[in-house]
Amino acid sequence: MKTYNVAIMGASGAVGQQMKDQLEKRNFPVKEIVFLASSRSAGQEIEFNGKTHLIQEAVPESFEGIDIALFSAGGSISEKFAPEAVKRGAVVIDNTSAFRMDKEVPLVVPEVNKKDLTLHNGIIANPNCSTIQMVCALQPLKEQYGLKKVVVSTYQAVSGAGLAAINELKAQAADFENAPNAEANVLPVKSAERHFPIAFNAIPQIDQFTDNGYTFEEMKMINETKKIMHDEHLAVAATCVRLPVVTGHSESVYVELAGAPTVDDVKKALADAPGVVLMDDPSNQVYPMPLMAAGKDEVFVGRIRQDLDNPNGFHLWIVADNLIKGAALNSVQIAESMIEQEII
Amino acid sequence: MKTYNVAIMGASGAVGQQMKDQLEKRNFPVKEIVFLASSRSAGQEIEFNGKTHLIQEAVPESFEGIDIALFSAGGSISEKFAPEAVKRGAVVIDNTSAFRMDKEVPLVVPEVNKKDLTLHNGIIANPNCSTIQMVCALQPLKEQYGLKKVVVSTYQAVSGAGLAAINELKAQAADFENAPNAEANVLPVKSAERHFPIAFNAIPQIDQFTDNGYTFEEMKMINETKKIMHDEHLAVAATCVRLPVVTGHSESVYVELAGAPTVDDVKKALADAPGVVLMDDPSNQVYPMPLMAAGKDEVFVGRIRQDLDNPNGFHLWIVADNLIKGAALNSVQIAESMIEQEII
């Protein structure tokens, strides 16, 4: 069996740690592995398959001999180092937004568009966490009934904003009475002018605002969904909201289909879809929630209802671990799919 | 100036306490006031305008001589005592769902349909908290541009489920590491078979499920909105979700209008609407959040965006204090509007 030299860029971050875990858990055919980060994290120890590695400071030469480089260290790091890695023969699977909308770069969720991997030029982009879980649930509906319109409202966990955001939520949550005046330095966006407490709150801002009043996070969901699903004309709208949840993004999604299946048809399509778990039994209070989805690989879908006015309209509640399927697992699945398709 | 004998039924509850506060704060023309509750809470002391009152156990005779009775003690209490109060000449303003969809009972948000108060037969229903704040923001859009479709996803606070739910959230939030295994006895519904932790979670169930897969909370939002806005044909869909927020419901709302105004037109309509505060300046990170709306009277609206595909479509983020405008204040405003319209 062929094995590969793998690098994880951003190994000390929340997603980087999950990437390592996924490679171990899925018995990925690793020959050698290198853990890379900025100089700040260099020297930290990391265990992989029972062996201790040291995180190394990334330099262009770090990618000599690497076959697959998993990047999750921020957009500017990807812009700087991904071309260096490609130059040295590596395939880069990049979890940042740096290359996602680049026409030369496939944006891939294997359950949806793994064939796009054949078109790569060295870099493959991993979509935004909230996009990935949504398209996994939309794809079977598109295939079977046609998809015309998507309106999504998100309920996003703080771990999407990194370990500092988790620590901030933890500190704020411990001081219930002081919630409105809690110290806040991280959310909604570290670099933003104003910061707001997240404990016992809901912040309708993820990432910075664009000129049209939508945030970058909302525009990512809109543009990435069209690109992954190969449909420029698909109507997509998003409102993205940060919640006091540690891990697990939830999404309330309204879709309008071309066809008008029964709600049981829709449930069956989702139950049969790869990577999706149907979790929908209201009479027994069975529906997905972030606390139960955290740590799991799958995309969970429940609360499936036909719209009461439009027979083509359906409502879904989609939950997944934003660090796993939303980031690390999808990156590793991209690599697995490239191996399976003999692209690498 | 005419003054009125007022009773508060459910005086020891979260909403009952807010009703008392609102009567004080708004200098409601109270002649005498009586605080009523079940035998369990009878005997508790309560301050009103500097005078100490004792909560009395409610019996039918408690309503002798009462002009206005504000009820918030659960549906079965309203069913039992509201007719007794009306029989004795009181007007009942009922915050439970017991009479809301009764054709003989006006369901009123004064900013929207105060004229319906003239049709009362002794009982007036106060709508569901999540409905009230939404229709305040929808009404100016309906009046100026016509309203065709509403899709709402809610982000609801635990105080809507009473003091026990607040205490449960507080206890769970203090034990960050144990979140998935936290003891849960109240949410999503006290009487339900299964209970789930709310801290660091999002529960897509509020109230019990109906046969069509929607919850009662969702069907309340759908049916009450049509009734208040006098439009049987208005398409309304709702997904209701409970969050680890103490007070303040948020709503992500997509509307389709008959007209296609500019986003500035929509903002102006909302800025001019009674009871509504426009809070929408993305470049300065100004938007409503539950932590800032808690304790305030108004309905706050922000994140207003035109849909990118449909010029008739708009997205809104609506936040209000669910105990104040969502319950106690609206009840008191109903009474004030009846006085103003000389119905009482």
XYZ file of C-alpha atoms in Angstrom:
688
model
C 0.000 0.000 0.000
C 1.270 3.397 -0.982
C 2.084 5.756 1.896
C 2.534 9.527 1.952
C 4.625 12.172 3.613
C 2.215 14.509 5.342
C 2.644 17.983 6.824
C 0.188 19.718 9.129
C 0.587 23.480 8.969
C -0.975 25.122 12.042
C -0.475 22.035 14.196
C -0.986 23.831 17.514
C -4.432 25.231 16.643
C -7.864 23.764 17.357
C -8.283 22.476 13.796
C -4.659 21.339 13.477
C -5.084 19.116 16.525
C -8.228 17.629 15.031
C -6.393 16.996 11.731
C -3.809 14.943 13.603
C -6.568 13.050 15.444
C -8.387 12.285 12.186
C -5.242 10.977 10.479
C -4.714 8.624 13.439
C -8.314 7.570 13.786
C -8.762 6.839 10.078
C -5.425 5.009 9.729
C -4.380 7.392 7.011
C -1.428 5.905 5.081
C 1.229 8.160 6.604
C 4.888 7.486 5.796
C 6.396 10.453 7.645
C 4.583 13.327 9.328
C 5.802 16.860 10.031
C 4.055 19.302 12.346
C 4.529 22.956 11.412
C 3.510 26.251 12.968
C 4.721 29.771 13.538
C 7.870 30.334 15.612
C 5.627 31.023 18.630
C 4.407 27.406 18.773
C 7.622 25.769 17.572
C 9.122 23.344 20.059
C 5.812 22.146 21.482
C 5.511 18.376 21.727
C 2.818 16.477 19.878
C 2.011 12.751 19.973
C 1.219 10.912 16.761
C 0.603 7.164 16.638
C 2.521 6.723 19.869
C 5.559 8.724 18.831
C 6.503 12.183 20.090
C 7.109 14.904 17.516
C 8.232 18.499 17.963
C 6.349 21.266 16.203
C 8.777 22.963 13.813
C 8.782 26.534 12.653
C 7.504 26.595 9.063
C 9.953 27.728 6.384
C 9.629 27.106 2.619
C 12.096 24.206 2.855
C 9.827 22.459 5.374
C 7.826 21.166 2.406
C 10.696 19.357 0.651
C 9.610 15.766 0.106
C 6.059 16.366 1.395
C 3.245 14.726 -0.614
C 0.236 16.170 1.206
C 0.173 19.390 3.241
C -2.876 20.145 5.360
C -3.038 23.887 6.067
C -5.018 25.540 8.851
C -2.979 28.467 10.131
C -4.807 31.496 8.771
C -5.207 32.980 5.297
C -1.981 34.984 5.191
C 0.091 31.924 6.142
C -1.594 29.947 3.365
C -0.929 32.714 0.839
C 2.721 32.740 1.808
C 3.473 29.035 2.167
C 1.003 27.140 -0.044
C 2.776 28.173 -3.284
C 6.100 27.169 -1.707
C 4.703 23.755 -0.863
C 3.245 23.292 -4.350
C 6.544 24.373 -5.911
C 8.179 21.515 -4.018
C 5.689 18.940 -5.281
C 3.184 18.831 -2.420
C -0.572 18.900 -2.807
C -1.945 21.533 -0.425
C -5.365 21.046 1.167
C -6.081 24.465 2.584
C -8.655 25.086 5.308
C -8.473 28.903 5.092
C -10.498 31.147 2.815
C -7.389 32.289 0.905
C -7.972 30.322 -2.305
C -11.584 29.166 -2.034
C -13.036 31.402 -4.716
C -9.989 31.125 -7.009
C -11.214 29.685 -10.333
C -8.104 27.501 -10.574
C -8.687 25.957 -7.160
C -11.250 23.196 -6.600
C -13.442 23.755 -3.511
C -14.454 20.309 -2.383
C -16.772 18.408 -0.090
C -16.158 14.816 -1.175
C -19.788 13.760 -0.671
C -20.805 16.491 -3.146
C -18.137 17.193 -5.764
C -15.141 14.894 -5.410
C -14.728 14.828 -9.219
C -13.548 18.457 -9.037
C -10.358 17.151 -7.411
C -9.171 15.941 -10.813
C -8.892 19.589 -11.923
C -6.479 20.678 -9.207
C -3.291 22.672 -9.806
C -1.627 21.825 -6.523
C -4.012 23.571 -4.147
C -7.410 22.298 -3.057
C -9.571 24.460 -0.823
C -11.569 23.127 2.097
C -14.840 25.105 2.391
C -16.024 27.154 5.329
C -17.310 25.013 8.233
C -20.904 26.219 7.986
C -20.953 25.627 4.222
C -19.690 22.038 4.435
C -22.412 20.706 6.705
C -25.131 22.488 4.746
C -24.129 21.202 1.295
C -23.914 17.635 2.630
C -27.624 17.872 3.425
C -28.578 19.859 0.319
C -26.848 17.626 -2.237
C -29.225 14.623 -1.998
C -32.196 16.990 -2.288
C -30.643 18.679 -5.327
C -29.931 15.343 -6.993
C -33.409 13.957 -6.467
C -35.691 16.987 -6.584
C -33.730 19.991 -7.892
C -32.780 22.920 -5.687
C -33.892 26.509 -6.324
C -33.544 28.544 -3.157
C -31.798 28.277 0.231
C -32.302 30.582 3.224
C -30.089 29.679 6.185
C -29.809 31.111 9.690
C -26.808 29.760 11.586
C -26.215 29.019 15.271
C -22.411 28.841 15.370
C -20.057 27.649 18.093
C -17.151 29.696 19.435
C -14.531 27.063 18.612
C -14.776 28.284 15.027
C -13.001 31.393 16.329
C -10.194 29.378 17.930
C -8.998 28.408 21.391
C -9.002 32.011 22.656
C -12.737 32.243 22.000
C -13.362 29.001 23.886
C -11.419 30.306 26.861
C -13.286 33.579 26.780
C -16.677 31.824 26.782
C -15.540 29.607 29.655
C -14.434 32.576 31.772
C -17.581 34.574 31.057
C -19.940 31.644 31.676
C -18.488 31.186 35.164
C -19.668 34.673 36.152
C -23.437 34.510 35.569
C -24.426 37.678 37.444
C -21.902 39.845 35.608
C -22.860 38.685 32.097
C -23.724 42.083 30.547
C -20.445 43.580 31.777
C -18.194 40.593 31.174
C -14.728 41.323 29.829
C -14.573 40.570 26.096
C -11.475 40.680 23.893
C -11.999 38.052 21.198
C -15.514 37.957 19.740
C -17.051 38.707 17.348
C -13.698 39.213 15.570
C -10.311 39.532 17.287
C -9.239 42.389 14.995
C -12.550 44.289 15.229
C -12.947 47.617 16.969
C -15.582 46.414 19.416
C -15.843 43.169 21.355
C -18.963 41.783 23.015
C -19.548 39.088 25.640
C -20.698 35.798 24.128
C -21.854 34.015 27.316
C -25.654 34.313 27.641
C -25.704 36.296 24.390
C -26.084 35.843 20.627
C -23.879 37.951 18.347
C -25.172 38.456 14.791
C -21.694 39.022 13.398
C -19.152 36.414 12.302
C -16.094 37.811 10.527
C -16.041 41.425 9.302
C -18.767 43.162 7.297
C -18.608 43.536 3.537
C -19.889 46.622 1.723
C -23.307 45.094 0.967
C -24.203 44.689 4.669
C -23.576 40.938 4.694
C -20.600 39.626 6.670
C -17.742 37.765 5.003
C -19.010 34.606 6.733
C -22.431 35.073 5.133
C -20.911 35.757 1.709
C -18.717 32.663 2.093
C -21.786 30.514 2.657
C -23.501 32.098 -0.346
C -20.607 31.961 -2.822
C -19.071 28.664 -1.706
C -22.404 26.848 -1.890
C -22.889 27.946 -5.507
C -19.331 26.918 -6.415
C -19.418 23.499 -4.709
C -22.850 22.681 -6.114
C -21.960 23.982 -9.587
C -24.983 26.264 -9.787
C -24.427 29.987 -10.290
C -28.194 30.522 -10.343
C -28.978 28.817 -7.043
C -30.467 31.491 -4.765
C -28.672 31.390 -1.404
C -29.092 33.760 1.540
C -27.410 33.500 4.931
C -27.578 35.136 8.352
C -24.697 34.006 10.558
C -24.890 34.227 14.339
C -22.381 33.277 17.048
C -23.712 31.517 20.156
C -22.423 30.500 23.590
C -21.817 26.949 22.371
C -18.323 25.460 22.497
C -18.423 23.101 19.534
C -21.126 22.188 17.021
C -22.682 24.495 14.448
C -26.443 24.328 13.966
C -28.367 25.658 10.973
C -32.029 26.398 10.422
C -32.434 25.997 6.681
C -35.401 26.733 4.427
C -35.140 25.259 0.929
C -37.331 25.540 -2.136
C -37.052 22.539 -4.418
C -37.991 22.247 -8.103
C -40.095 19.194 -7.242
C -42.628 18.730 -4.473
C -41.763 15.466 -2.711
C -43.486 14.307 0.461
C -41.737 14.910 3.754
C -41.089 11.143 3.930
C -39.358 11.308 0.530
C -37.108 14.066 1.828
C -36.320 12.086 4.977
C -35.456 9.021 2.919
C -33.184 11.030 0.617
C -31.329 12.334 3.659
C -31.200 8.957 5.402
C -29.542 7.472 2.300
C -27.073 10.334 1.786
C -23.352 9.720 2.420
C -22.027 11.353 5.592
C -25.523 12.319 6.744
C -27.410 10.856 9.714
C -31.160 11.359 9.810
C -32.149 12.169 13.395
C -35.788 13.038 13.205
C -38.369 11.543 15.539
C -40.294 14.373 17.214
C -42.603 12.037 19.137
C -39.540 10.760 21.000
C -37.838 14.182 21.097
C -35.130 12.995 18.725
C -33.396 15.820 16.869
C -29.780 16.936 16.581
C -28.181 19.341 19.058
C -24.627 20.710 19.175
C -23.831 19.152 22.576
C -24.493 15.682 21.112
C -22.897 16.303 17.712
C -19.589 17.508 19.187
C -16.891 14.894 18.671
C -18.820 13.064 15.928
C -17.917 12.747 12.252
C -21.355 12.948 10.652
C -23.760 15.685 9.642
C -26.999 15.279 11.600
C -30.325 16.408 10.154
C -33.689 16.635 11.877
C -36.815 18.767 12.356
C -37.677 18.116 8.701
C -40.998 19.726 7.830
C -42.836 20.620 4.685
C -43.641 24.319 4.462
C -47.327 24.884 5.265
C -47.820 27.271 2.331
C -45.443 26.085 -0.373
C -45.416 22.369 -1.325
C -41.896 22.864 -2.755
C -40.635 24.323 0.544
C -38.964 22.350 3.340
C -37.406 23.244 6.673
C -34.338 21.427 8.017
C -32.207 21.613 11.176
C -28.605 20.635 10.382
C -25.937 20.104 13.062
C -22.287 19.006 12.811
C -19.000 19.327 14.656
C -17.468 22.431 13.075
C -13.900 21.313 13.834
C -14.382 17.781 12.502
C -16.647 17.583 9.436
C -16.511 21.383 9.249
C -12.730 21.417 8.946
C -10.271 18.638 9.838
C -12.235 15.587 8.726
C -13.270 17.130 5.418
C -9.602 17.996 4.703
C -8.532 14.422 5.413
C -11.444 13.077 3.343
C -10.244 15.226 0.435
C -6.843 13.551 0.705
C -8.483 10.108 0.920
C -10.623 10.845 -2.102
C -7.545 11.896 -4.098
C -5.915 8.591 -3.202
C -9.048 6.663 -4.117
C -9.310 8.499 -7.438
C -5.587 7.898 -8.005
C -4.907 11.612 -8.388
C -2.068 11.452 -5.894
C -58.326 61.126 36.092
C -60.104 57.787 36.198
C -58.379 55.058 38.193
C -58.851 51.284 38.109
C -58.837 48.314 40.422
C -56.201 45.931 39.068
C -55.442 42.276 39.801
C -52.285 40.423 38.820
C -52.872 36.693 38.575
C -49.568 34.786 38.786
C -47.870 37.538 40.760
C -44.953 35.389 41.918
C -43.839 34.346 38.417
C -41.215 35.942 36.173
C -43.834 37.695 34.034
C -46.059 38.610 36.995
C -43.160 40.449 38.607
C -42.530 42.336 35.364
C -46.241 43.249 35.162
C -46.020 44.871 38.579
C -42.830 46.702 37.562
C -44.436 47.987 34.369
C -47.529 49.282 36.200
C -45.239 51.199 38.562
C -42.863 52.455 35.921
C -45.625 53.682 33.593
C -47.669 55.294 36.396
C -50.644 53.193 35.454
C -53.775 54.720 37.017
C -54.184 52.116 39.754
C -56.866 52.638 42.416
C -56.376 49.374 44.301
C -54.173 46.436 43.374
C -54.493 42.762 44.313
C -51.767 40.168 43.842
C -53.041 36.640 43.254
C -51.408 33.238 42.834
C -51.852 29.584 43.694
C -51.951 28.578 47.361
C -48.241 27.657 47.093
C -47.189 31.290 46.647
C -49.887 32.842 48.840
C -48.506 34.820 51.755
C -45.383 36.077 49.953
C -44.776 39.794 50.332
C -44.659 42.100 47.336
C -43.875 45.828 47.197
C -45.977 48.096 45.005
C -45.456 51.865 44.892
C -43.821 51.749 48.316
C -46.542 49.715 49.998
C -46.253 46.068 51.014
C -48.938 43.655 49.795
C -49.427 39.970 50.496
C -50.000 37.577 47.611
C -53.439 36.037 48.068
C -54.643 32.643 46.978
C -56.890 33.110 43.940
C -60.556 32.191 44.322
C -63.427 33.309 42.072
C -64.410 35.966 44.611
C -60.952 37.541 44.334
C -62.202 39.334 41.234
C -65.144 41.139 42.873
C -64.742 44.832 42.122
C -61.732 44.334 39.820
C -61.699 46.411 36.623
C -58.609 44.958 34.936
C -57.111 41.518 35.594
C -53.693 40.710 34.147
C -53.263 36.922 33.933
C -49.967 35.067 33.613
C -50.253 31.872 35.632
C -50.546 29.169 32.980
C -53.279 28.163 30.561
C -55.322 25.981 32.896
C -55.485 28.745 35.526
C -56.704 31.167 32.874
C -59.337 28.705 31.670
C -60.597 28.310 35.214
C -60.482 31.877 36.505
C -60.785 34.195 33.473
C -64.512 33.467 33.025
C -65.013 34.027 36.771
C -63.310 37.409 36.521
C -65.351 38.406 33.458
C -68.557 37.284 35.184
C -67.724 39.783 37.950
C -67.197 42.654 35.514
C -63.438 42.580 35.028
C -61.646 42.816 31.716
C -59.086 40.006 31.560
C -55.828 40.518 29.682
C -54.467 37.005 29.421
C -50.824 36.235 28.719
C -51.353 32.485 28.268
C -52.245 30.683 25.063
C -55.643 29.579 26.418
C -57.815 31.978 24.424
C -55.507 33.340 21.737
C -57.038 31.559 18.776
C -60.640 31.907 20.071
C -62.591 33.829 17.419
C -64.394 35.824 20.127
C -61.149 36.955 21.735
C -59.057 39.797 20.284
C -55.329 39.011 20.093
C -53.613 42.346 20.320
C -50.279 44.085 19.909
C -51.281 47.748 20.276
C -48.756 48.967 17.671
C -50.418 46.654 15.134
C -54.127 46.102 15.800
C -55.360 48.115 18.771
C -58.716 48.648 17.037
C -59.480 44.958 17.643
C -59.826 45.809 21.336
C -63.232 47.368 20.612
C -64.540 43.880 19.754
C -63.756 42.292 23.103
C -66.142 40.158 25.144
C -64.307 40.474 28.433
C -61.127 38.598 27.544
C -58.233 39.959 25.503
C -55.330 37.695 24.677
C -51.704 38.772 24.799
C -49.761 37.006 22.014
C -46.799 34.709 22.381
C -43.550 36.540 23.169
C -41.819 35.618 19.920
C -44.862 36.680 17.894
C -45.146 40.121 19.520
C -41.665 41.355 18.672
C -41.880 40.022 15.129
C -45.204 41.654 14.230
C -43.981 45.013 15.590
C -41.254 44.924 12.933
C -43.426 43.422 10.187
C -46.348 45.837 10.489
C -44.611 48.931 9.049
C -43.361 46.829 6.120
C -46.845 45.449 5.540
C -48.412 48.915 5.631
C -45.938 50.458 3.223
C -44.956 47.622 0.887
C -47.336 44.701 1.399
C -46.246 41.446 3.028
C -46.406 38.053 1.306
C -44.117 35.594 3.085
C -42.286 35.320 6.401
C -39.684 32.684 7.335
C -38.430 33.055 10.905
C -35.785 31.170 12.887
C -35.782 32.058 16.569
C -33.031 32.284 19.172
C -35.067 32.182 22.395
C -34.049 32.859 25.978
C -34.702 30.461 28.861
C -36.665 33.007 30.917
C -39.568 32.260 28.582
C -39.713 28.910 30.374
C -39.823 30.498 33.831
C -37.578 30.930 36.850
C -36.770 27.202 37.071
C -35.234 27.311 33.599
C -33.112 30.328 34.521
C -31.822 28.527 37.597
C -31.073 25.415 35.573
C -29.052 27.391 33.017
C -27.161 29.133 35.817
C -26.229 25.859 37.507
C -25.198 24.190 34.257
C -23.161 27.177 33.027
C -21.060 27.074 36.193
C -19.822 23.589 35.311
C -18.191 24.085 31.906
C -16.317 20.774 31.711
C -19.383 18.702 32.522
C -21.661 20.350 29.948
C -22.695 17.244 27.953
C -23.621 15.383 31.141
C -25.174 18.266 33.059
C -28.274 17.487 35.087
C -31.382 18.680 33.241
C -34.936 18.643 34.580
C -36.708 21.622 33.016
C -35.938 22.139 29.321
C -37.098 21.815 26.646
C -40.478 21.305 28.374
C -40.991 20.535 32.051
C -43.666 17.939 31.323
C -41.756 16.248 28.490
C -40.332 12.754 28.684
C -36.741 13.801 28.011
C -34.765 16.797 29.269
C -31.560 18.172 27.773
C -28.882 20.543 29.086
C -29.259 24.063 27.741
C -25.862 25.509 28.755
C -23.480 25.437 25.753
C -26.278 23.892 23.674
C -29.126 24.842 21.356
C -32.392 22.900 21.654
C -34.649 22.948 18.571
C -37.781 22.305 20.610
C -39.928 24.858 22.434
C -43.200 23.517 23.801
C -44.485 20.091 22.720
C -44.737 18.790 19.147
C -47.974 18.899 17.165
C -48.949 16.169 14.708
C -47.544 18.002 11.670
C -43.973 17.997 13.017
C -44.054 21.655 14.021
C -43.989 22.508 17.731
C -46.831 24.367 19.417
C -44.471 27.366 19.719
C -43.926 27.338 15.962
C -47.648 26.983 15.248
C -48.357 29.842 17.676
C -46.028 32.119 15.721
C -47.640 31.049 12.449
C -51.293 31.299 13.497
C -51.011 34.311 15.800
C -49.167 36.369 13.183
C -51.962 35.774 10.651
C -54.636 36.656 13.222
C -52.952 39.829 14.527
C -52.111 41.050 11.017
C -55.604 40.149 9.675
C -54.214 38.130 6.779
C -55.199 34.479 6.498
C -53.170 34.205 3.286
C -49.895 35.513 4.670
C -47.357 32.683 4.346
C -45.592 32.231 7.692
C -43.088 29.541 8.667
C -41.206 29.259 11.943
C -38.406 27.201 13.469
C -38.110 27.849 17.205
C -34.894 27.165 19.089
C -33.992 27.581 22.773
C -30.563 29.017 23.600
C -28.380 29.501 26.684
C -29.481 33.127 26.964
C -31.232 34.350 30.111
C -33.466 37.073 28.704
C -33.980 38.469 25.221
C -35.373 36.631 22.221
C -33.654 37.111 18.868
C -35.145 36.309 15.472
C -33.598 35.898 12.046
C -36.444 36.794 9.702
C -36.683 36.561 5.920
C -39.621 38.449 4.406
C -40.943 38.705 0.893
C -42.787 41.958 0.241
C -45.277 42.781 -2.513
C -43.193 45.832 -3.396
C -39.453 46.106 -3.905
C -38.261 49.053 -1.802
C -34.601 49.913 -1.335
C -32.901 48.772 1.843
C -32.859 52.423 2.959
C -36.641 52.595 2.491
C -37.009 49.537 4.714
C -34.731 51.028 7.346
C -36.703 54.263 7.318
C -40.012 52.423 7.674
C -38.639 50.619 10.721
C -37.030 53.737 12.209
C -40.426 55.483 12.053
C -42.435 52.552 13.456
C -43.940 52.825 16.946
C -42.185 50.716 19.582
C -39.335 49.865 17.200
C -35.724 51.061 17.454
C -33.572 50.799 14.344
C -30.116 49.623 15.390
C -28.284 49.011 12.174
C -24.811 50.364 11.511
C -22.550 47.481 10.474
C -19.501 49.705 9.929
C -19.600 50.527 13.648
C -20.702 47.009 14.672
C -24.091 48.309 15.759
C -26.786 45.632 15.808
C -29.117 44.316 18.498
C -28.145 41.510 20.866
C -30.123 39.896 23.685
C -27.663 40.954 26.413
C -28.255 44.625 25.517
C -32.006 44.324 24.873
C -32.727 42.720 28.265
C -34.487 45.188 30.540
C -35.548 47.480 27.700
C -39.051 48.212 26.451
C -38.471 48.468 22.703
C -38.155 46.038 19.816
C -34.690 46.413 18.269
C -34.099 45.705 14.581
C -30.807 45.490 12.723
C -28.801 43.533 10.122
C -31.297 44.697 7.488
C -30.265 43.428 4.066
C -31.914 43.068 0.710
C -31.883 39.512 -0.575
C -29.200 39.081 -3.242
C -31.509 37.141 -5.562
C -34.990 38.499 -4.925
C -35.528 42.300 -4.943
C -38.713 41.751 -2.894
C -36.807 39.809 -0.231
C -35.303 41.270 2.947
C -33.483 39.857 5.955
C -33.955 41.281 9.449
C -32.560 40.538 12.921
C -35.153 41.373 15.587
C -34.405 41.362 19.338
C -36.583 42.241 22.345
C -36.918 41.461 26.034
C -39.281 38.491 26.040
C -40.588 39.240 29.536
C -41.186 42.954 28.877
C -42.439 43.687 25.337
C -42.904 39.945 24.854
C -45.275 39.678 27.818
C -45.728 42.155 30.694
C -45.358 45.445 28.852
C -47.614 44.402 25.985
C -50.302 43.389 28.507
C -50.085 46.750 30.250
C -50.078 48.551 26.880
C -53.292 46.709 26.005
C -54.858 48.101 29.173
C -53.548 51.581 28.384
C -54.889 51.395 24.852
C -58.336 50.393 26.156
C -58.297 53.424 28.425
C -57.149 55.670 25.582
C -59.870 54.292 23.297
C -62.384 54.682 26.137
C -63.350 51.025 26.010
C -62.880 50.667 29.755
